[in-house]
Amino acid sequence: MAAIHESSALGLLDEEIRERFGDTARLSGGPAASARTLVDIFDASVRACPDEPALDDGTTCLTYRALAVEVERLRGRLAEAGVGLGDRVGVRVPSGTNDLYVAVLAVLAAGAAYVPVDAEDPDERAELVFGEAEVRAVIGARHELTVTGRGETPAARPGVEHDAWIIFTSGSTGKPKGVAVSHRSAAAFVDAEAALFLTDEPIGPGDRVMAGLSVAFDASCEEMWLAWRYGACLVPVPRAQVRSGADLGPWLVEQEITVVSTVPTLAALWEPETLNDVRLLIFGGEACPPELTQRLVTEGREVWNTYGPTEATVVACAALMTGEEPIRIGLPLRGWELAVVDEAGEPVPMGASGQLVIGGVGLARYLDAEKDAEKYAPLESLGWERAYRSGDLVQAEPEGLVFLGRADEQIKLGGRRIELGEVDAALQALPGVAGAAAAVRTARSGNQLLVGYVVTQDGWDQATAVEKLRAELPAALVPLLAPVDELPTRTSGKVDRNALPWPLKNLETAGPAEQLYGTEAWLAEQWAEVLGIPVTGASDDFFAIGGSSLAAAQLTT
């Protein structure tokens, strides 16, 4: 993985880039680490650091030796209940507690795969997930064990081919999709990151890693093993502080956190000084605003931008951030293969854009065999027997891939195809913007509007922002700007576009800021009728307040 660090942080000469990657958009992270299991990794840390803190929820701090004892106790209960090698066990334990992470480790130690559901999710969701996964048992609060059936295989240490976890992602049909990740893939991911982060001063005893993500989200696996791979301490965040977001900043200081993996939306809520002790900051899950990286990249701290779908084991590629644009998702981890392809499945030239396809050791599988065959079909152009089609559009550059957005977020507005990810990126690059997302909304008149929701901070000026967007984007892509206090997120931490506020209160209640007369008053009425948005003054610009060429045509009919 050192090569990735060199190319993303130090740069390569053009001829070296061509020699390493060729002229087509196929990138390789090199050979994967030696095969082992997550249980192997944990046991190695217990042997190396028995008396170092391993898990601290603020109520009890467990050393690695003490944690191993707790894990063995619960593993024994699972074995007695009939949970065996290759089985699946539901985990629905309250967040922010040691009990949650003991449960995860105990299931792995029993040779089973853990199937997490957030304790605060509806019962219907838990029943659906556990039913689809056919779990043998469910671990609840205070390690209450509910047995749903006995397996035929006794509990035993897992092999690299056995599943480590099964996480359910949202499906386009509304039905969650179960994704199973093997120990081989999971451990390869953990070891690949070990060769990537803080190579000069690796994570180790004395480091404290924040655990703030829901275990139903695959990035929680990164949090856990950023601690347990190195003999560091995992520090669960109380759920109340995760909900508030802004309160997490002071908590980081109080808990002396040194390693954080989170989403940009959450980090944007923290004052920069609350991260003074943090020497490794990892972003993932959503696009990262350039201004956020400029604020947080500093001497003595590595800031990484990572990308990876659940279907390819958490992270497929990463980029060390410098605070300069463009924001990249980087190059593949050790053992991962990436290709950027056109609609025919052929690799595009370097410099072109297309769909990102992932191969290599990190490939997971769907529980649904039909879905698995569809999404992991061979990529004949490169001879890959299994390849995951991400549905994400990227720009292929040898220095590192640039994320453009979801292919399925290409929407039509006024007859023009629009990529929401492109609008997101432009919004996030505006001065004074801490976070942003675009969405299409329908006004009461039926007119569709492209709205850019922005979380603002010092340096924000709406007129300047509109001017910058007009200079950088086609007219049809310049959104109506809507400042908001925060962006709604899903359990995964990603922005929930469907929950972005509409109608906007200020648009619903606003009237003219100045009295209009005659032709101006009549024209303002026509604009408001077509756009569904009140005109505030004679100087308003039709296109700046949400008008499009199609809407303009409506005015003339």
PDB file of C-alpha atoms in Angstrom, residues 160-317:
ATOM      1  CA  VAL A 160     -11.136 -17.237   6.186  1.00  0.00           C
ATOM      2  CA  GLU A 161     -13.975 -18.466   3.965  1.00  0.00           C
ATOM      3  CA  HIS A 162     -16.659 -18.003   6.634  1.00  0.00           C
ATOM      4  CA  ASP A 163     -18.788 -14.866   6.824  1.00  0.00           C
ATOM      5  CA  ALA A 164     -17.831 -12.231   9.400  1.00  0.00           C
ATOM      6  CA  TRP A 165     -20.869  -9.976   9.087  1.00  0.00           C
ATOM      7  CA  ILE A 166     -24.037  -9.489   7.089  1.00  0.00           C
ATOM      8  CA  ILE A 167     -25.180  -5.894   6.745  1.00  0.00           C
ATOM      9  CA  PHE A 168     -28.411  -4.845   5.074  1.00  0.00           C
ATOM     10  CA  THR A 169     -28.407  -1.859   2.755  1.00  0.00           C
ATOM     11  CA  SER A 170     -31.370   0.047   1.371  1.00  0.00           C
ATOM     12  CA  GLY A 171     -32.718  -1.422  -1.841  1.00  0.00           C
ATOM     13  CA  SER A 172     -34.157   0.485  -4.795  1.00  0.00           C
ATOM     14  CA  THR A 173     -37.357  -1.524  -4.380  1.00  0.00           C
ATOM     15  CA  GLY A 174     -37.646  -0.511  -0.730  1.00  0.00           C
ATOM     16  CA  LYS A 175     -36.636  -3.988   0.460  1.00  0.00           C
ATOM     17  CA  PRO A 176     -33.249  -4.117   2.261  1.00  0.00           C
ATOM     18  CA  LYS A 177     -30.495  -6.153   0.600  1.00  0.00           C
ATOM     19  CA  GLY A 178     -28.332  -8.440   2.726  1.00  0.00           C
ATOM     20  CA  VAL A 179     -24.601  -8.227   1.965  1.00  0.00           C
ATOM     21  CA  ALA A 180     -22.285 -10.892   3.399  1.00  0.00           C
ATOM     22  CA  VAL A 181     -18.577 -10.175   3.943  1.00  0.00           C
ATOM     23  CA  SER A 182     -16.134 -13.028   4.559  1.00  0.00           C
ATOM     24  CA  HIS A 183     -13.326 -13.023   7.111  1.00  0.00           C
ATOM     25  CA  ARG A 184     -10.881 -13.083   4.197  1.00  0.00           C
ATOM     26  CA  SER A 185     -12.278  -9.817   2.822  1.00  0.00           C
ATOM     27  CA  ALA A 186     -12.722  -8.196   6.235  1.00  0.00           C
ATOM     28  CA  ALA A 187      -9.204  -8.971   7.455  1.00  0.00           C
ATOM     29  CA  ALA A 188      -7.696  -7.928   4.112  1.00  0.00           C
ATOM     30  CA  PHE A 189      -9.453  -4.575   4.513  1.00  0.00           C
ATOM     31  CA  VAL A 190      -8.142  -4.115   8.058  1.00  0.00           C
ATOM     32  CA  ASP A 191      -4.595  -5.025   7.029  1.00  0.00           C
ATOM     33  CA  ALA A 192      -4.722  -2.818   3.917  1.00  0.00           C
ATOM     34  CA  GLU A 193      -5.647   0.200   6.029  1.00  0.00           C
ATOM     35  CA  ALA A 194      -2.802  -0.627   8.414  1.00  0.00           C
ATOM     36  CA  ALA A 195      -0.405  -0.169   5.502  1.00  0.00           C
ATOM     37  CA  LEU A 196      -2.034   3.127   4.603  1.00  0.00           C
ATOM     38  CA  PHE A 197      -2.629   5.311   7.657  1.00  0.00           C
ATOM     39  CA  LEU A 198       0.018   6.944   9.866  1.00  0.00           C
ATOM     40  CA  THR A 199       2.840   4.792   8.535  1.00  0.00           C
ATOM     41  CA  ASP A 200       5.492   6.918  10.263  1.00  0.00           C
ATOM     42  CA  GLU A 201       3.809   6.743  13.684  1.00  0.00           C
ATOM     43  CA  PRO A 202       1.272   3.905  13.514  1.00  0.00           C
ATOM     44  CA  ILE A 203      -1.813   3.701  15.682  1.00  0.00           C
ATOM     45  CA  GLY A 204      -1.049   1.844  18.902  1.00  0.00           C
ATOM     46  CA  PRO A 205      -1.620   1.628  22.661  1.00  0.00           C
ATOM     47  CA  GLY A 206      -2.412   5.095  23.921  1.00  0.00           C
ATOM     48  CA  ASP A 207      -4.549   5.971  20.906  1.00  0.00           C
ATOM     49  CA  ARG A 208      -8.284   6.339  21.475  1.00  0.00           C
ATOM     50  CA  VAL A 209     -10.644   5.672  18.572  1.00  0.00           C
ATOM     51  CA  MET A 210     -14.131   7.171  18.426  1.00  0.00           C
ATOM     52  CA  ALA A 211     -16.972   4.695  17.830  1.00  0.00           C
ATOM     53  CA  GLY A 212     -19.904   6.893  16.845  1.00  0.00           C
ATOM     54  CA  LEU A 213     -21.432   5.188  13.817  1.00  0.00           C
ATOM     55  CA  SER A 214     -24.365   2.801  13.969  1.00  0.00           C
ATOM     56  CA  VAL A 215     -23.237  -0.835  13.761  1.00  0.00           C
ATOM     57  CA  ALA A 216     -25.904  -1.249  11.088  1.00  0.00           C
ATOM     58  CA  PHE A 217     -23.608   0.867   8.887  1.00  0.00           C
ATOM     59  CA  ASP A 218     -20.542  -0.900   7.505  1.00  0.00           C
ATOM     60  CA  ALA A 219     -18.146   1.956   8.348  1.00  0.00           C
ATOM     61  CA  SER A 220     -18.590   0.982  12.006  1.00  0.00           C
ATOM     62  CA  CYS A 221     -16.359  -1.987  11.148  1.00  0.00           C
ATOM     63  CA  GLU A 222     -13.606   0.478  10.301  1.00  0.00           C
ATOM     64  CA  GLU A 223     -13.963   2.157  13.700  1.00  0.00           C
ATOM     65  CA  MET A 224     -13.723  -1.121  15.601  1.00  0.00           C
ATOM     66  CA  TRP A 225     -10.682  -2.461  13.822  1.00  0.00           C
ATOM     67  CA  LEU A 226      -8.830   0.852  13.743  1.00  0.00           C
ATOM     68  CA  ALA A 227      -8.597   0.179  17.473  1.00  0.00           C
ATOM     69  CA  TRP A 228      -8.354  -3.593  17.813  1.00  0.00           C
ATOM     70  CA  ARG A 229      -5.840  -4.155  14.989  1.00  0.00           C
ATOM     71  CA  TYR A 230      -3.282  -2.000  16.814  1.00  0.00           C
ATOM     72  CA  GLY A 231      -3.871  -2.441  20.543  1.00  0.00           C
ATOM     73  CA  ALA A 232      -5.641   0.920  20.777  1.00  0.00           C
ATOM     74  CA  CYS A 233      -8.811   1.689  22.741  1.00  0.00           C
ATOM     75  CA  LEU A 234     -12.287   1.872  21.193  1.00  0.00           C
ATOM     76  CA  VAL A 235     -14.415   4.594  22.815  1.00  0.00           C
ATOM     77  CA  PRO A 236     -18.177   4.336  22.148  1.00  0.00           C
ATOM     78  CA  VAL A 237     -20.071   7.627  21.924  1.00  0.00           C
ATOM     79  CA  PRO A 238     -23.309   7.982  23.915  1.00  0.00           C
ATOM     80  CA  ARG A 239     -26.177   7.994  21.398  1.00  0.00           C
ATOM     81  CA  ALA A 240     -27.561  11.315  22.708  1.00  0.00           C
ATOM     82  CA  GLN A 241     -24.358  13.072  21.690  1.00  0.00           C
ATOM     83  CA  VAL A 242     -24.327  11.441  18.278  1.00  0.00           C
ATOM     84  CA  ARG A 243     -27.832  12.773  17.676  1.00  0.00           C
ATOM     85  CA  SER A 244     -26.924  16.338  18.566  1.00  0.00           C
ATOM     86  CA  GLY A 245     -23.823  16.323  16.376  1.00  0.00           C
ATOM     87  CA  ALA A 246     -22.369  19.581  17.657  1.00  0.00           C
ATOM     88  CA  ASP A 247     -21.966  18.166  21.192  1.00  0.00           C
ATOM     89  CA  LEU A 248     -19.537  15.584  19.840  1.00  0.00           C
ATOM     90  CA  GLY A 249     -16.814  18.218  19.526  1.00  0.00           C
ATOM     91  CA  PRO A 250     -16.410  18.833  23.284  1.00  0.00           C
ATOM     92  CA  TRP A 251     -16.764  15.070  23.850  1.00  0.00           C
ATOM     93  CA  LEU A 252     -13.730  14.430  21.605  1.00  0.00           C
ATOM     94  CA  VAL A 253     -11.676  16.741  23.819  1.00  0.00           C
ATOM     95  CA  GLU A 254     -12.982  15.269  27.061  1.00  0.00           C
ATOM     96  CA  GLN A 255     -12.249  11.701  25.929  1.00  0.00           C
ATOM     97  CA  GLU A 256      -8.837  12.577  24.423  1.00  0.00           C
ATOM     98  CA  ILE A 257      -9.798  11.014  21.092  1.00  0.00           C
ATOM     99  CA  THR A 258      -6.922  10.681  18.625  1.00  0.00           C
ATOM    100  CA  VAL A 259      -8.523   8.727  15.748  1.00  0.00           C
ATOM    101  CA  VAL A 260     -11.855   9.581  14.099  1.00  0.00           C
ATOM    102  CA  SER A 261     -13.690   8.005  11.170  1.00  0.00           C
ATOM    103  CA  THR A 262     -16.842   9.932  10.312  1.00  0.00           C
ATOM    104  CA  VAL A 263     -18.927  11.609   7.617  1.00  0.00           C
ATOM    105  CA  PRO A 264     -18.178  15.191   6.525  1.00  0.00           C
ATOM    106  CA  THR A 265     -21.661  16.392   7.499  1.00  0.00           C
ATOM    107  CA  LEU A 266     -20.953  15.554  11.134  1.00  0.00           C
ATOM    108  CA  ALA A 267     -17.391  16.882  11.214  1.00  0.00           C
ATOM    109  CA  ALA A 268     -18.586  20.198   9.790  1.00  0.00           C
ATOM    110  CA  LEU A 269     -20.495  20.791  13.041  1.00  0.00           C
ATOM    111  CA  TRP A 270     -17.352  20.659  15.215  1.00  0.00           C
ATOM    112  CA  GLU A 271     -15.146  23.594  16.060  1.00  0.00           C
ATOM    113  CA  PRO A 272     -11.660  22.966  14.594  1.00  0.00           C
ATOM    114  CA  GLU A 273      -9.979  23.235  18.012  1.00  0.00           C
ATOM    115  CA  THR A 274     -11.977  20.245  19.304  1.00  0.00           C
ATOM    116  CA  LEU A 275      -9.880  18.113  16.929  1.00  0.00           C
ATOM    117  CA  ASN A 276      -6.526  19.286  18.288  1.00  0.00           C
ATOM    118  CA  ASP A 277      -5.705  15.826  19.702  1.00  0.00           C
ATOM    119  CA  VAL A 278      -6.889  13.981  16.569  1.00  0.00           C
ATOM    120  CA  ARG A 279      -3.955  12.761  14.479  1.00  0.00           C
ATOM    121  CA  LEU A 280      -5.961  10.632  12.048  1.00  0.00           C
ATOM    122  CA  LEU A 281      -9.238  11.867  10.546  1.00  0.00           C
ATOM    123  CA  ILE A 282     -10.984   9.686   7.972  1.00  0.00           C
ATOM    124  CA  PHE A 283     -13.931  10.833   5.884  1.00  0.00           C
ATOM    125  CA  GLY A 284     -16.286   8.564   3.987  1.00  0.00           C
ATOM    126  CA  GLY A 285     -19.908   7.938   3.165  1.00  0.00           C
ATOM    127  CA  GLU A 286     -20.516  11.140   1.200  1.00  0.00           C
ATOM    128  CA  ALA A 287     -18.769  13.842  -0.813  1.00  0.00           C
ATOM    129  CA  CYS A 288     -16.346  15.998   1.165  1.00  0.00           C
ATOM    130  CA  PRO A 289     -16.577  19.816   0.835  1.00  0.00           C
ATOM    131  CA  PRO A 290     -13.218  21.390  -0.109  1.00  0.00           C
ATOM    132  CA  GLU A 291     -13.592  24.095   2.529  1.00  0.00           C
ATOM    133  CA  LEU A 292     -13.923  21.476   5.264  1.00  0.00           C
ATOM    134  CA  THR A 293     -10.632  19.870   4.303  1.00  0.00           C
ATOM    135  CA  GLN A 294      -8.944  23.264   4.131  1.00  0.00           C
ATOM    136  CA  ARG A 295     -10.010  23.898   7.726  1.00  0.00           C
ATOM    137  CA  LEU A 296      -9.024  20.502   9.078  1.00  0.00           C
ATOM    138  CA  VAL A 297      -5.820  19.575   7.229  1.00  0.00           C
ATOM    139  CA  THR A 298      -2.997  20.657   9.507  1.00  0.00           C
ATOM    140  CA  GLU A 299       0.519  19.656  10.509  1.00  0.00           C
ATOM    141  CA  GLY A 300       0.575  16.558  12.693  1.00  0.00           C
ATOM    142  CA  ARG A 301      -2.738  15.211  11.371  1.00  0.00           C
ATOM    143  CA  GLU A 302      -3.492  12.958   8.429  1.00  0.00           C
ATOM    144  CA  VAL A 303      -6.868  13.573   6.785  1.00  0.00           C
ATOM    145  CA  TRP A 304      -8.074  10.895   4.369  1.00  0.00           C
ATOM    146  CA  ASN A 305     -10.998  10.755   1.995  1.00  0.00           C
ATOM    147  CA  THR A 306     -12.241   7.205   1.464  1.00  0.00           C
ATOM    148  CA  TYR A 307     -14.751   5.563  -0.819  1.00  0.00           C
ATOM    149  CA  GLY A 308     -16.327   2.147  -0.840  1.00  0.00           C
ATOM    150  CA  PRO A 309     -19.720   0.473  -1.044  1.00  0.00           C
ATOM    151  CA  THR A 310     -20.854  -2.145   1.468  1.00  0.00           C
ATOM    152  CA  GLU A 311     -20.634  -4.621  -1.402  1.00  0.00           C
ATOM    153  CA  ALA A 312     -16.845  -4.194  -1.600  1.00  0.00           C
ATOM    154  CA  THR A 313     -16.020  -4.320   2.140  1.00  0.00           C
ATOM    155  CA  VAL A 314     -16.209  -0.794   3.513  1.00  0.00           C
ATOM    156  CA  VAL A 315     -13.393   0.981   1.626  1.00  0.00           C
ATOM    157  CA  ALA A 316     -12.120   0.315  -1.887  1.00  0.00           C
ATOM    158  CA  CYS A 317      -9.917   3.372  -2.392  1.00  0.00           C
TER     159      CYS A 317
END
